[in-house]
PDB file of C-alpha atoms in Angstrom:
ATOM      1  CA  MET A   1     -41.490 -32.810  -4.095  1.00  0.00           C
ATOM      2  CA  LYS A   2     -41.475 -29.038  -3.105  1.00  0.00           C
ATOM      3  CA  ARG A   3     -38.046 -28.435  -1.790  1.00  0.00           C
ATOM      4  CA  VAL A   4     -38.010 -26.140   1.360  1.00  0.00           C
ATOM      5  CA  LEU A   5     -35.672 -23.525   1.973  1.00  0.00           C
ATOM      6  CA  GLY A   6     -35.047 -21.937   5.222  1.00  0.00           C
ATOM      7  CA  VAL A   7     -33.008 -18.472   5.486  1.00  0.00           C
ATOM      8  CA  VAL A   8     -31.898 -17.235   8.951  1.00  0.00           C
ATOM      9  CA  MET A   9     -31.275 -13.636   8.136  1.00  0.00           C
ATOM     10  CA  ASP A  10     -31.310 -10.085   9.631  1.00  0.00           C
ATOM     11  CA  PRO A  11     -35.324  -8.974  10.256  1.00  0.00           C
ATOM     12  CA  ILE A  12     -36.340  -8.660   6.606  1.00  0.00           C
ATOM     13  CA  GLY A  13     -38.788  -5.252   6.319  1.00  0.00           C
ATOM     14  CA  SER A  14     -35.254  -3.861   7.204  1.00  0.00           C
ATOM     15  CA  ILE A  15     -33.652  -4.540   4.482  1.00  0.00           C
ATOM     16  CA  HIS A  16     -32.831  -2.650   1.257  1.00  0.00           C
ATOM     17  CA  ILE A  17     -34.236  -4.582  -1.645  1.00  0.00           C
ATOM     18  CA  LYS A  18     -32.310  -2.902  -4.507  1.00  0.00           C
ATOM     19  CA  LYS A  19     -28.740  -3.761  -2.530  1.00  0.00           C
ATOM     20  CA  ASP A  20     -29.773  -6.803  -0.550  1.00  0.00           C
ATOM     21  CA  THR A  21     -27.928  -9.869  -1.503  1.00  0.00           C
ATOM     22  CA  THR A  22     -30.221 -12.124   0.321  1.00  0.00           C
ATOM     23  CA  TYR A  23     -33.511 -11.388  -1.044  1.00  0.00           C
ATOM     24  CA  ALA A  24     -31.897 -11.772  -4.381  1.00  0.00           C
ATOM     25  CA  LEU A  25     -31.100 -15.495  -3.575  1.00  0.00           C
ATOM     26  CA  LEU A  26     -35.145 -15.841  -2.136  1.00  0.00           C
ATOM     27  CA  LEU A  27     -36.494 -14.411  -4.891  1.00  0.00           C
ATOM     28  CA  GLU A  28     -34.491 -16.932  -6.858  1.00  0.00           C
ATOM     29  CA  ALA A  29     -35.202 -19.647  -4.648  1.00  0.00           C
ATOM     30  CA  GLN A  30     -39.270 -18.652  -5.072  1.00  0.00           C
ATOM     31  CA  ALA A  31     -39.169 -18.547  -8.826  1.00  0.00           C
ATOM     32  CA  ARG A  32     -38.018 -22.007  -8.800  1.00  0.00           C
ATOM     33  CA  GLY A  33     -40.819 -23.344  -6.578  1.00  0.00           C
ATOM     34  CA  TRP A  34     -39.030 -23.604  -3.806  1.00  0.00           C
ATOM     35  CA  SER A  35     -40.982 -22.834  -0.421  1.00  0.00           C
ATOM     36  CA  ILE A  36     -39.231 -20.811   1.771  1.00  0.00           C
ATOM     37  CA  ARG A  37     -39.313 -20.861   6.012  1.00  0.00           C
ATOM     38  CA  TYR A  38     -38.513 -17.458   7.395  1.00  0.00           C
ATOM     39  CA  MET A  39     -36.044 -17.386  10.686  1.00  0.00           C
ATOM     40  CA  GLU A  40     -33.690 -14.931  12.524  1.00  0.00           C
ATOM     41  CA  MET A  41     -31.246 -15.675  14.989  1.00  0.00           C
ATOM     42  CA  ALA A  42     -33.773 -15.537  18.367  1.00  0.00           C
ATOM     43  CA  ASP A  43     -36.093 -17.994  16.641  1.00  0.00           C
ATOM     44  CA  LEU A  44     -33.662 -21.043  17.068  1.00  0.00           C
ATOM     45  CA  PHE A  45     -33.440 -23.024  20.159  1.00  0.00           C
ATOM     46  CA  LEU A  46     -32.106 -26.429  20.704  1.00  0.00           C
ATOM     47  CA  ARG A  47     -34.078 -28.981  22.429  1.00  0.00           C
ATOM     48  CA  ASP A  48     -33.212 -32.451  23.796  1.00  0.00           C
ATOM     49  CA  GLY A  49     -29.970 -32.192  20.715  1.00  0.00           C
ATOM     50  CA  GLU A  50     -32.598 -31.567  18.314  1.00  0.00           C
ATOM     51  CA  ALA A  51     -32.292 -27.943  16.089  1.00  0.00           C
ATOM     52  CA  HIS A  52     -35.648 -26.523  16.010  1.00  0.00           C
ATOM     53  CA  ALA A  53     -36.975 -22.511  15.113  1.00  0.00           C
ATOM     54  CA  ARG A  54     -39.917 -20.701  15.107  1.00  0.00           C
ATOM     55  CA  THR A  55     -40.643 -20.524  11.486  1.00  0.00           C
ATOM     56  CA  ARG A  56     -42.651 -17.966   9.032  1.00  0.00           C
ATOM     57  CA  GLY A  57     -43.671 -19.081   5.577  1.00  0.00           C
ATOM     58  CA  LEU A  58     -42.570 -16.859   3.395  1.00  0.00           C
ATOM     59  CA  LYS A  59     -43.799 -14.932  -0.052  1.00  0.00           C
ATOM     60  CA  LEU A  60     -42.039 -12.426  -1.976  1.00  0.00           C
ATOM     61  CA  PHE A  61     -42.661  -9.993  -4.412  1.00  0.00           C
ATOM     62  CA  ARG A  62     -40.137  -8.677  -6.822  1.00  0.00           C
ATOM     63  CA  ASP A  63     -39.362  -4.683  -6.759  1.00  0.00           C
ATOM     64  CA  THR A  64     -42.405  -3.504  -4.896  1.00  0.00           C
ATOM     65  CA  THR A  65     -43.721  -2.422  -1.685  1.00  0.00           C
ATOM     66  CA  PRO A  66     -44.127  -4.076   0.635  1.00  0.00           C
ATOM     67  CA  TRP A  67     -41.588  -6.275  -1.027  1.00  0.00           C
ATOM     68  CA  PHE A  68     -42.811  -9.442   1.512  1.00  0.00           C
ATOM     69  CA  GLU A  69     -45.446 -11.409   3.224  1.00  0.00           C
ATOM     70  CA  PHE A  70     -45.483 -13.519   6.558  1.00  0.00           C
ATOM     71  CA  LEU A  71     -47.494 -16.881   5.900  1.00  0.00           C
ATOM     72  CA  ASP A  72     -48.134 -19.130   8.499  1.00  0.00           C
ATOM     73  CA  GLU A  73     -45.909 -19.767  11.706  1.00  0.00           C
ATOM     74  CA  ARG A  74     -44.797 -22.670  13.528  1.00  0.00           C
ATOM     75  CA  ASP A  75     -42.061 -24.427  15.465  1.00  0.00           C
ATOM     76  CA  GLU A  76     -40.692 -27.006  13.804  1.00  0.00           C
ATOM     77  CA  PRO A  77     -37.293 -28.966  13.392  1.00  0.00           C
ATOM     78  CA  LEU A  78     -34.655 -28.131  11.460  1.00  0.00           C
ATOM     79  CA  ALA A  79     -34.363 -31.301   9.948  1.00  0.00           C
ATOM     80  CA  GLY A  80     -37.719 -31.117   7.652  1.00  0.00           C
ATOM     81  CA  LEU A  81     -35.991 -28.777   5.797  1.00  0.00           C
ATOM     82  CA  ASP A  82     -34.002 -29.628   2.493  1.00  0.00           C
ATOM     83  CA  ALA A  83     -31.319 -26.439   2.876  1.00  0.00           C
ATOM     84  CA  ILE A  84     -30.750 -23.729   5.238  1.00  0.00           C
ATOM     85  CA  LEU A  85     -28.768 -20.240   4.015  1.00  0.00           C
ATOM     86  CA  MET A  86     -27.336 -18.653   7.153  1.00  0.00           C
ATOM     87  CA  ARG A  87     -27.223 -14.832   6.179  1.00  0.00           C
ATOM     88  CA  LYS A  88     -27.257 -13.261   9.615  1.00  0.00           C
ATOM     89  CA  ASP A  89     -25.146 -10.031   9.024  1.00  0.00           C
ATOM     90  CA  PRO A  90     -21.591  -9.268  11.500  1.00  0.00           C
ATOM     91  CA  PRO A  91     -20.286  -8.877  14.038  1.00  0.00           C
ATOM     92  CA  PHE A  92     -19.348 -12.389  14.407  1.00  0.00           C
ATOM     93  CA  ASP A  93     -20.094 -12.017  17.984  1.00  0.00           C
ATOM     94  CA  MET A  94     -20.659 -15.156  20.608  1.00  0.00           C
ATOM     95  CA  GLY A  95     -23.932 -15.105  19.934  1.00  0.00           C
ATOM     96  CA  TYR A  96     -23.158 -16.282  16.139  1.00  0.00           C
ATOM     97  CA  ILE A  97     -20.850 -18.773  17.258  1.00  0.00           C
ATOM     98  CA  HIS A  98     -23.696 -20.256  19.721  1.00  0.00           C
ATOM     99  CA  ALA A  99     -26.367 -20.494  16.482  1.00  0.00           C
ATOM    100  CA  THR A 100     -24.096 -22.232  14.521  1.00  0.00           C
ATOM    101  CA  TYR A 101     -23.514 -24.731  16.314  1.00  0.00           C
ATOM    102  CA  LEU A 102     -27.460 -24.839  16.568  1.00  0.00           C
ATOM    103  CA  LEU A 103     -27.105 -25.418  12.699  1.00  0.00           C
ATOM    104  CA  GLU A 104     -24.542 -27.735  12.748  1.00  0.00           C
ATOM    105  CA  HIS A 105     -27.231 -29.919  14.728  1.00  0.00           C
ATOM    106  CA  ALA A 106     -28.881 -29.230  11.722  1.00  0.00           C
ATOM    107  CA  GLU A 107     -26.577 -30.414   9.488  1.00  0.00           C
ATOM    108  CA  ALA A 108     -25.878 -33.922  10.984  1.00  0.00           C
ATOM    109  CA  ARG A 109     -29.456 -34.594  10.458  1.00  0.00           C
ATOM    110  CA  GLY A 110     -29.037 -34.195   6.704  1.00  0.00           C
ATOM    111  CA  VAL A 111     -29.997 -30.329   5.762  1.00  0.00           C
ATOM    112  CA  LEU A 112     -27.530 -28.834   3.393  1.00  0.00           C
ATOM    113  CA  VAL A 113     -26.546 -25.800   4.993  1.00  0.00           C
ATOM    114  CA  VAL A 114     -24.830 -22.977   2.948  1.00  0.00           C
ATOM    115  CA  ASN A 115     -22.314 -21.989   4.368  1.00  0.00           C
ATOM    116  CA  LYS A 116     -20.808 -24.652   6.284  1.00  0.00           C
ATOM    117  CA  PRO A 117     -21.240 -23.940  10.010  1.00  0.00           C
ATOM    118  CA  GLN A 118     -18.081 -25.473  11.275  1.00  0.00           C
ATOM    119  CA  SER A 119     -16.088 -23.559   8.051  1.00  0.00           C
ATOM    120  CA  LEU A 120     -17.958 -20.294   9.414  1.00  0.00           C
ATOM    121  CA  ARG A 121     -16.546 -20.785  12.660  1.00  0.00           C
ATOM    122  CA  ASP A 122     -13.290 -21.949  11.115  1.00  0.00           C
ATOM    123  CA  ALA A 123     -12.739 -19.223   8.527  1.00  0.00           C
ATOM    124  CA  ASN A 124     -12.697 -15.444  10.010  1.00  0.00           C
ATOM    125  CA  GLU A 125     -12.743 -12.752   7.194  1.00  0.00           C
ATOM    126  CA  LYS A 126      -9.987 -11.352   7.721  1.00  0.00           C
ATOM    127  CA  LEU A 127      -7.593 -14.041   9.199  1.00  0.00           C
ATOM    128  CA  TYR A 128      -8.475 -16.803   6.696  1.00  0.00           C
ATOM    129  CA  THR A 129      -6.936 -14.969   3.923  1.00  0.00           C
ATOM    130  CA  ALA A 130      -3.436 -16.060   5.906  1.00  0.00           C
ATOM    131  CA  TRP A 131      -4.240 -19.741   4.589  1.00  0.00           C
ATOM    132  CA  PHE A 132      -3.179 -18.063   1.379  1.00  0.00           C
ATOM    133  CA  PRO A 133       0.091 -15.949   1.832  1.00  0.00           C
ATOM    134  CA  GLN A 134       0.518 -16.026  -1.603  1.00  0.00           C
ATOM    135  CA  CYS A 135      -2.365 -14.301  -2.778  1.00  0.00           C
ATOM    136  CA  MET A 136      -1.985 -11.391   0.594  1.00  0.00           C
ATOM    137  CA  PRO A 137      -0.357  -8.374   0.869  1.00  0.00           C
ATOM    138  CA  PRO A 138       1.881  -7.283   3.725  1.00  0.00           C
ATOM    139  CA  THR A 139       0.347  -8.394   6.700  1.00  0.00           C
ATOM    140  CA  LEU A 140       0.201  -8.048  10.452  1.00  0.00           C
ATOM    141  CA  VAL A 141      -1.772  -9.561  12.904  1.00  0.00           C
ATOM    142  CA  ALA A 142      -1.248  -9.320  16.922  1.00  0.00           C
ATOM    143  CA  ARG A 143      -2.151  -7.265  19.881  1.00  0.00           C
ATOM    144  CA  GLU A 144       0.641  -5.529  21.161  1.00  0.00           C
ATOM    145  CA  PRO A 145       0.898  -1.720  19.789  1.00  0.00           C
ATOM    146  CA  ALA A 146       4.486  -1.928  19.408  1.00  0.00           C
ATOM    147  CA  ARG A 147       4.300  -4.531  16.916  1.00  0.00           C
ATOM    148  CA  PHE A 148       2.176  -1.888  14.662  1.00  0.00           C
ATOM    149  CA  ARG A 149       4.205   0.596  15.301  1.00  0.00           C
ATOM    150  CA  ASN A 150       7.217  -1.405  13.994  1.00  0.00           C
ATOM    151  CA  PHE A 151       5.202  -2.496  11.075  1.00  0.00           C
ATOM    152  CA  LEU A 152       4.363   0.951  10.191  1.00  0.00           C
ATOM    153  CA  THR A 153       8.307   1.687   9.936  1.00  0.00           C
ATOM    154  CA  GLU A 154       8.671  -1.960   7.820  1.00  0.00           C
ATOM    155  CA  GLN A 155       5.766  -0.227   5.303  1.00  0.00           C
ATOM    156  CA  VAL A 156       5.411   3.232   5.638  1.00  0.00           C
ATOM    157  CA  ASP A 157       1.540   3.478   5.019  1.00  0.00           C
ATOM    158  CA  ILE A 158      -0.668   1.012   6.483  1.00  0.00           C
ATOM    159  CA  VAL A 159      -4.226   0.215   7.352  1.00  0.00           C
ATOM    160  CA  VAL A 160      -5.722  -1.141  10.429  1.00  0.00           C
ATOM    161  CA  LYS A 161      -8.824  -3.559  11.076  1.00  0.00           C
ATOM    162  CA  PRO A 162     -10.574  -5.417  13.556  1.00  0.00           C
ATOM    163  CA  LEU A 163     -10.960  -8.966  12.731  1.00  0.00           C
ATOM    164  CA  ASP A 164     -15.140  -8.997  13.447  1.00  0.00           C
ATOM    165  CA  GLU A 165     -16.846  -6.176  11.821  1.00  0.00           C
ATOM    166  CA  MET A 166     -18.058  -5.310   8.314  1.00  0.00           C
ATOM    167  CA  GLY A 167     -18.932  -2.513   6.127  1.00  0.00           C
ATOM    168  CA  GLY A 168     -15.770  -0.704   6.592  1.00  0.00           C
ATOM    169  CA  ALA A 169     -16.500  -0.542  10.092  1.00  0.00           C
ATOM    170  CA  SER A 170     -13.425   0.879  12.396  1.00  0.00           C
ATOM    171  CA  ILE A 171     -10.938   0.525   9.479  1.00  0.00           C
ATOM    172  CA  PHE A 172      -7.902   3.307  10.291  1.00  0.00           C
ATOM    173  CA  ARG A 173      -5.385   4.374   7.942  1.00  0.00           C
ATOM    174  CA  LEU A 174      -1.746   5.325   9.178  1.00  0.00           C
ATOM    175  CA  ARG A 175       1.114   7.059   7.788  1.00  0.00           C
ATOM    176  CA  GLN A 176       4.164   7.787   9.660  1.00  0.00           C
ATOM    177  CA  GLY A 177       4.218  10.905  11.415  1.00  0.00           C
ATOM    178  CA  ASP A 178       0.895  11.044  12.232  1.00  0.00           C
ATOM    179  CA  PRO A 179      -0.153  12.136  15.636  1.00  0.00           C
ATOM    180  CA  ASN A 180      -2.587   9.701  15.934  1.00  0.00           C
ATOM    181  CA  ILE A 181      -0.934   5.982  15.553  1.00  0.00           C
ATOM    182  CA  ASN A 182      -1.082   5.828  19.475  1.00  0.00           C
ATOM    183  CA  VAL A 183      -3.798   6.202  20.652  1.00  0.00           C
ATOM    184  CA  VAL A 184      -5.634   4.244  17.666  1.00  0.00           C
ATOM    185  CA  LEU A 185      -3.683   1.547  17.934  1.00  0.00           C
ATOM    186  CA  GLU A 186      -4.869   1.644  21.704  1.00  0.00           C
ATOM    187  CA  LEU A 187      -8.182   2.463  21.112  1.00  0.00           C
ATOM    188  CA  MET A 188      -8.040  -0.440  18.178  1.00  0.00           C
ATOM    189  CA  THR A 189      -6.888  -3.002  20.594  1.00  0.00           C
ATOM    190  CA  GLY A 190      -7.834  -2.219  23.750  1.00  0.00           C
ATOM    191  CA  HIS A 191      -4.358  -1.420  25.067  1.00  0.00           C
ATOM    192  CA  GLY A 192      -2.629  -4.730  24.165  1.00  0.00           C
ATOM    193  CA  SER A 193      -6.262  -7.244  25.243  1.00  0.00           C
ATOM    194  CA  ARG A 194      -7.643  -7.962  21.236  1.00  0.00           C
ATOM    195  CA  PHE A 195      -6.027  -9.262  18.442  1.00  0.00           C
ATOM    196  CA  ILE A 196      -6.350  -6.375  15.315  1.00  0.00           C
ATOM    197  CA  MET A 197      -4.649  -7.086  11.893  1.00  0.00           C
ATOM    198  CA  ALA A 198      -2.730  -4.386   9.730  1.00  0.00           C
ATOM    199  CA  GLN A 199      -1.872  -4.587   5.939  1.00  0.00           C
ATOM    200  CA  ARG A 200       0.093  -2.180   3.899  1.00  0.00           C
ATOM    201  CA  PHE A 201      -2.304   0.397   2.274  1.00  0.00           C
ATOM    202  CA  LEU A 202      -2.763  -0.442  -1.098  1.00  0.00           C
ATOM    203  CA  PRO A 203      -2.824   2.727  -3.701  1.00  0.00           C
ATOM    204  CA  GLU A 204      -4.579   0.428  -6.115  1.00  0.00           C
ATOM    205  CA  ILE A 205      -7.945   1.578  -3.767  1.00  0.00           C
ATOM    206  CA  SER A 206      -8.347   4.861  -5.883  1.00  0.00           C
ATOM    207  CA  ALA A 207      -9.784   1.798  -8.298  1.00  0.00           C
ATOM    208  CA  GLY A 208     -11.879  -0.124  -6.400  1.00  0.00           C
ATOM    209  CA  ASP A 209     -11.862  -2.939  -3.672  1.00  0.00           C
ATOM    210  CA  LYS A 210     -13.387  -5.609  -6.188  1.00  0.00           C
ATOM    211  CA  ARG A 211     -15.431  -7.910  -5.079  1.00  0.00           C
ATOM    212  CA  ILE A 212     -15.530 -11.137  -6.982  1.00  0.00           C
ATOM    213  CA  ILE A 213     -18.532 -13.750  -6.224  1.00  0.00           C
ATOM    214  CA  VAL A 214     -17.396 -17.503  -5.545  1.00  0.00           C
ATOM    215  CA  ILE A 215     -20.053 -20.363  -6.379  1.00  0.00           C
ATOM    216  CA  ASP A 216     -19.015 -23.793  -5.367  1.00  0.00           C
ATOM    217  CA  GLY A 217     -15.009 -22.356  -5.312  1.00  0.00           C
ATOM    218  CA  LYS A 218     -15.093 -21.246  -9.191  1.00  0.00           C
ATOM    219  CA  PRO A 219     -15.837 -17.006 -10.432  1.00  0.00           C
ATOM    220  CA  ALA A 220     -19.741 -16.652 -10.753  1.00  0.00           C
ATOM    221  CA  GLY A 221     -19.198 -15.420 -14.214  1.00  0.00           C
ATOM    222  CA  ASP A 222     -16.966 -13.163 -15.560  1.00  0.00           C
ATOM    223  CA  TYR A 223     -16.857  -9.437 -13.625  1.00  0.00           C
ATOM    224  CA  ALA A 224     -16.090  -8.195 -10.285  1.00  0.00           C
ATOM    225  CA  LEU A 225     -18.063  -5.513  -8.567  1.00  0.00           C
ATOM    226  CA  ALA A 226     -15.702  -2.410  -8.170  1.00  0.00           C
ATOM    227  CA  ARG A 227     -16.330  -0.478  -4.777  1.00  0.00           C
ATOM    228  CA  ILE A 228     -14.977   3.072  -5.704  1.00  0.00           C
ATOM    229  CA  PRO A 229     -14.096   4.995  -2.536  1.00  0.00           C
ATOM    230  CA  ALA A 230     -16.222   8.116  -2.307  1.00  0.00           C
ATOM    231  CA  PRO A 231     -14.279  11.809  -2.695  1.00  0.00           C
ATOM    232  CA  GLY A 232     -11.876  11.959   0.837  1.00  0.00           C
ATOM    233  CA  GLU A 233     -12.282   8.632   1.592  1.00  0.00           C
ATOM    234  CA  THR A 234     -10.189   5.165   1.914  1.00  0.00           C
ATOM    235  CA  ARG A 235     -12.860   2.852   1.918  1.00  0.00           C
ATOM    236  CA  GLY A 236     -14.813   1.644  -0.600  1.00  0.00           C
ATOM    237  CA  ASN A 237     -17.178  -0.651   1.190  1.00  0.00           C
ATOM    238  CA  LEU A 238     -20.524   0.222  -0.452  1.00  0.00           C
ATOM    239  CA  ALA A 239     -21.966   1.256   3.747  1.00  0.00           C
ATOM    240  CA  ALA A 240     -19.304   3.757   3.790  1.00  0.00           C
ATOM    241  CA  GLY A 241     -20.316   5.483   0.704  1.00  0.00           C
ATOM    242  CA  GLY A 242     -18.225   3.659  -1.878  1.00  0.00           C
ATOM    243  CA  ARG A 243     -19.897   3.542  -5.310  1.00  0.00           C
ATOM    244  CA  GLY A 244     -19.752   0.379  -6.996  1.00  0.00           C
ATOM    245  CA  VAL A 245     -18.505  -0.508 -10.850  1.00  0.00           C
ATOM    246  CA  GLY A 246     -18.811  -3.499 -12.590  1.00  0.00           C
ATOM    247  CA  VAL A 247     -15.035  -4.262 -14.271  1.00  0.00           C
ATOM    248  CA  ALA A 248     -14.605  -7.765 -16.002  1.00  0.00           C
ATOM    249  CA  LEU A 249     -12.063 -10.223 -13.951  1.00  0.00           C
ATOM    250  CA  THR A 250      -8.602  -9.748 -14.633  1.00  0.00           C
ATOM    251  CA  GLU A 251      -5.955 -12.706 -15.004  1.00  0.00           C
ATOM    252  CA  ARG A 252      -4.867 -11.873 -11.414  1.00  0.00           C
ATOM    253  CA  ASP A 253      -8.262 -12.333 -10.567  1.00  0.00           C
ATOM    254  CA  ARG A 254      -8.311 -15.658 -12.234  1.00  0.00           C
ATOM    255  CA  TRP A 255      -5.242 -16.619 -10.687  1.00  0.00           C
ATOM    256  CA  LEU A 256      -6.234 -15.493  -7.407  1.00  0.00           C
ATOM    257  CA  CYS A 257     -10.070 -17.400  -7.758  1.00  0.00           C
ATOM    258  CA  ALA A 258      -7.970 -20.549  -8.520  1.00  0.00           C
ATOM    259  CA  GLN A 259      -5.492 -20.214  -5.538  1.00  0.00           C
ATOM    260  CA  VAL A 260      -7.983 -20.143  -2.957  1.00  0.00           C
ATOM    261  CA  GLY A 261     -11.260 -22.091  -4.620  1.00  0.00           C
ATOM    262  CA  PRO A 262     -10.791 -26.000  -4.277  1.00  0.00           C
ATOM    263  CA  THR A 263     -10.270 -25.036  -1.036  1.00  0.00           C
ATOM    264  CA  LEU A 264     -13.132 -23.227  -0.079  1.00  0.00           C
ATOM    265  CA  ARG A 265     -15.203 -25.768  -1.925  1.00  0.00           C
ATOM    266  CA  GLU A 266     -13.342 -28.658   0.388  1.00  0.00           C
ATOM    267  CA  LYS A 267     -14.275 -26.841   3.514  1.00  0.00           C
ATOM    268  CA  GLY A 268     -18.307 -26.491   2.110  1.00  0.00           C
ATOM    269  CA  LEU A 269     -18.218 -22.489   2.127  1.00  0.00           C
ATOM    270  CA  LEU A 270     -20.667 -22.596  -1.525  1.00  0.00           C
ATOM    271  CA  PHE A 271     -21.475 -18.403  -1.570  1.00  0.00           C
ATOM    272  CA  VAL A 272     -18.153 -16.507  -1.099  1.00  0.00           C
ATOM    273  CA  GLY A 273     -16.927 -12.752  -1.736  1.00  0.00           C
ATOM    274  CA  LEU A 274     -13.370 -12.437  -2.270  1.00  0.00           C
ATOM    275  CA  ASP A 275     -12.457  -8.945  -1.492  1.00  0.00           C
ATOM    276  CA  VAL A 276      -9.325  -7.638  -4.062  1.00  0.00           C
ATOM    277  CA  ILE A 277      -7.299  -4.386  -4.562  1.00  0.00           C
ATOM    278  CA  GLY A 278      -5.010  -4.460  -7.205  1.00  0.00           C
ATOM    279  CA  ASP A 279      -3.635  -7.590  -7.352  1.00  0.00           C
ATOM    280  CA  TYR A 280      -3.698  -8.942  -3.733  1.00  0.00           C
ATOM    281  CA  LEU A 281      -6.161 -11.059  -1.757  1.00  0.00           C
ATOM    282  CA  THR A 282      -7.506  -8.879   1.235  1.00  0.00           C
ATOM    283  CA  GLU A 283     -10.818 -10.700   2.674  1.00  0.00           C
ATOM    284  CA  ILE A 284     -12.272 -13.714   2.390  1.00  0.00           C
ATOM    285  CA  ASN A 285     -16.515 -13.148   3.253  1.00  0.00           C
ATOM    286  CA  VAL A 286     -18.028 -15.847   4.409  1.00  0.00           C
ATOM    287  CA  THR A 287     -20.932 -14.882   6.285  1.00  0.00           C
ATOM    288  CA  SER A 288     -23.113 -12.827   4.327  1.00  0.00           C
ATOM    289  CA  PRO A 289     -21.684 -12.104   0.838  1.00  0.00           C
ATOM    290  CA  THR A 290     -23.057  -9.313  -0.903  1.00  0.00           C
ATOM    291  CA  CYS A 291     -22.771  -7.358  -4.197  1.00  0.00           C
ATOM    292  CA  VAL A 292     -25.100  -9.944  -6.274  1.00  0.00           C
ATOM    293  CA  ARG A 293     -28.079  -7.172  -6.836  1.00  0.00           C
ATOM    294  CA  GLU A 294     -25.357  -4.953  -8.405  1.00  0.00           C
ATOM    295  CA  LEU A 295     -23.685  -7.409 -10.433  1.00  0.00           C
ATOM    296  CA  ASP A 296     -27.109  -8.518 -11.911  1.00  0.00           C
ATOM    297  CA  ALA A 297     -28.533  -4.918 -12.870  1.00  0.00           C
ATOM    298  CA  GLN A 298     -25.096  -3.594 -14.565  1.00  0.00           C
ATOM    299  CA  TYR A 299     -24.603  -6.956 -16.467  1.00  0.00           C
ATOM    300  CA  GLY A 300     -28.038  -8.673 -16.989  1.00  0.00           C
ATOM    301  CA  LEU A 301     -26.690 -11.421 -14.653  1.00  0.00           C
ATOM    302  CA  ASN A 302     -28.390 -14.134 -12.595  1.00  0.00           C
ATOM    303  CA  LEU A 303     -26.340 -15.145 -10.338  1.00  0.00           C
ATOM    304  CA  SER A 304     -28.617 -16.308  -7.290  1.00  0.00           C
ATOM    305  CA  ALA A 305     -29.192 -18.870 -10.538  1.00  0.00           C
ATOM    306  CA  ARG A 306     -25.843 -20.351 -10.237  1.00  0.00           C
ATOM    307  CA  LEU A 307     -25.919 -20.997  -6.830  1.00  0.00           C
ATOM    308  CA  PHE A 308     -29.601 -22.755  -6.756  1.00  0.00           C
ATOM    309  CA  GLU A 309     -27.947 -24.819  -9.738  1.00  0.00           C
ATOM    310  CA  VAL A 310     -24.772 -26.049  -6.753  1.00  0.00           C
ATOM    311  CA  LEU A 311     -28.082 -26.800  -4.566  1.00  0.00           C
ATOM    312  CA  GLU A 312     -30.020 -28.609  -6.365  1.00  0.00           C
ATOM    313  CA  THR A 313     -27.668 -30.891  -7.827  1.00  0.00           C
ATOM    314  CA  ARG A 314     -26.732 -31.354  -4.739  1.00  0.00           C
ATOM    315  CA  LEU A 315     -29.546 -32.336  -2.918  1.00  0.00           C
ATOM    316  CA  SER A 316     -30.901 -34.617  -6.422  1.00  0.00           C
ATOM    317  CA  ALA A 317     -27.460 -36.282  -5.497  1.00  0.00           C
ATOM    318  CA  ARG A 318     -27.723 -36.850  -1.623  1.00  0.00           C
ATOM    319  CA  ARG A 319     -31.573 -38.152  -2.670  1.00  0.00           C
ATOM    320  CA  ARG A 320     -29.957 -40.419  -5.375  1.00  0.00           C
ATOM    321  CA  THR A 321     -27.520 -42.165  -2.945  1.00  0.00           C
ATOM    322  CA  ALA A 322     -30.364 -42.696  -0.193  1.00  0.00           C
ATOM    323  CA  THR A 323     -32.446 -44.479  -2.991  1.00  0.00           C
ATOM    324  CA  SER A 324     -29.585 -46.530  -3.389  1.00  0.00           C
ATOM    325  CA  SER A 325     -28.281 -47.351  -0.237  1.00  0.00           C
TER     326      SER A 325
END
């Protein structure tokens, strides 16, 4: 029987296919014979305790324009799907959280949701690093600007960032003597009304902010994508103009993966992007990790296949268990 994959994502017509990881994942699903049902956040709904969605059949074309075609459209219960990829980009707002509650209803009916909805809520991409303090640089999360001024005095050079954005948005570097310290902290914390994060600035960013893809708790291969900041920038994010260069994983990288990986697997976070600068883990990306297409292109890989091997193994195990019970 053909397996059916649902995907919740941003509008597919607006993606950049040479960089889009969701596109790579869907191409792999199609190549394996999965039927694909496409959804956006607004398509999800809950009726009498059961999660549904307006879904559209999706056919993909590899690296061409147009790159997709919608097929049939229907409202259907999510319980009829085998697996769902939750690939909606941040911001991680209340709309996103509400969507995870709907997906949790589908999960309760036996659908394999990647990543696990409860863990998407639990594992804030910045804050979740605090569960692995042995891997972190000096870090402060607070609301009071005075605490950040004290932290800056201790560390001399810091980076401050919001807890719910992506792509390097609203990240500031502050150094002692900077005349903008107060205004940046007031702006970022909303005059003490919002939590933000500060970390010691890591000069190793000049060699890249490495993205390590972790699948089912283990690094997916031997390489990371080092995102090199553009001239005059301190952010390596590709969305902020960074340049992606493949690099071999170091022993320290593998150690960091070993520290974090088992917990990710236990929490149902099967597809994750770790951000590493120098020797330190700076973020754990669980919502819609990227960089698969760049690594595939540079090294002739197919990282998406590794995820689908995990999904198919899990679904087969569930089927055997259901048959024997």
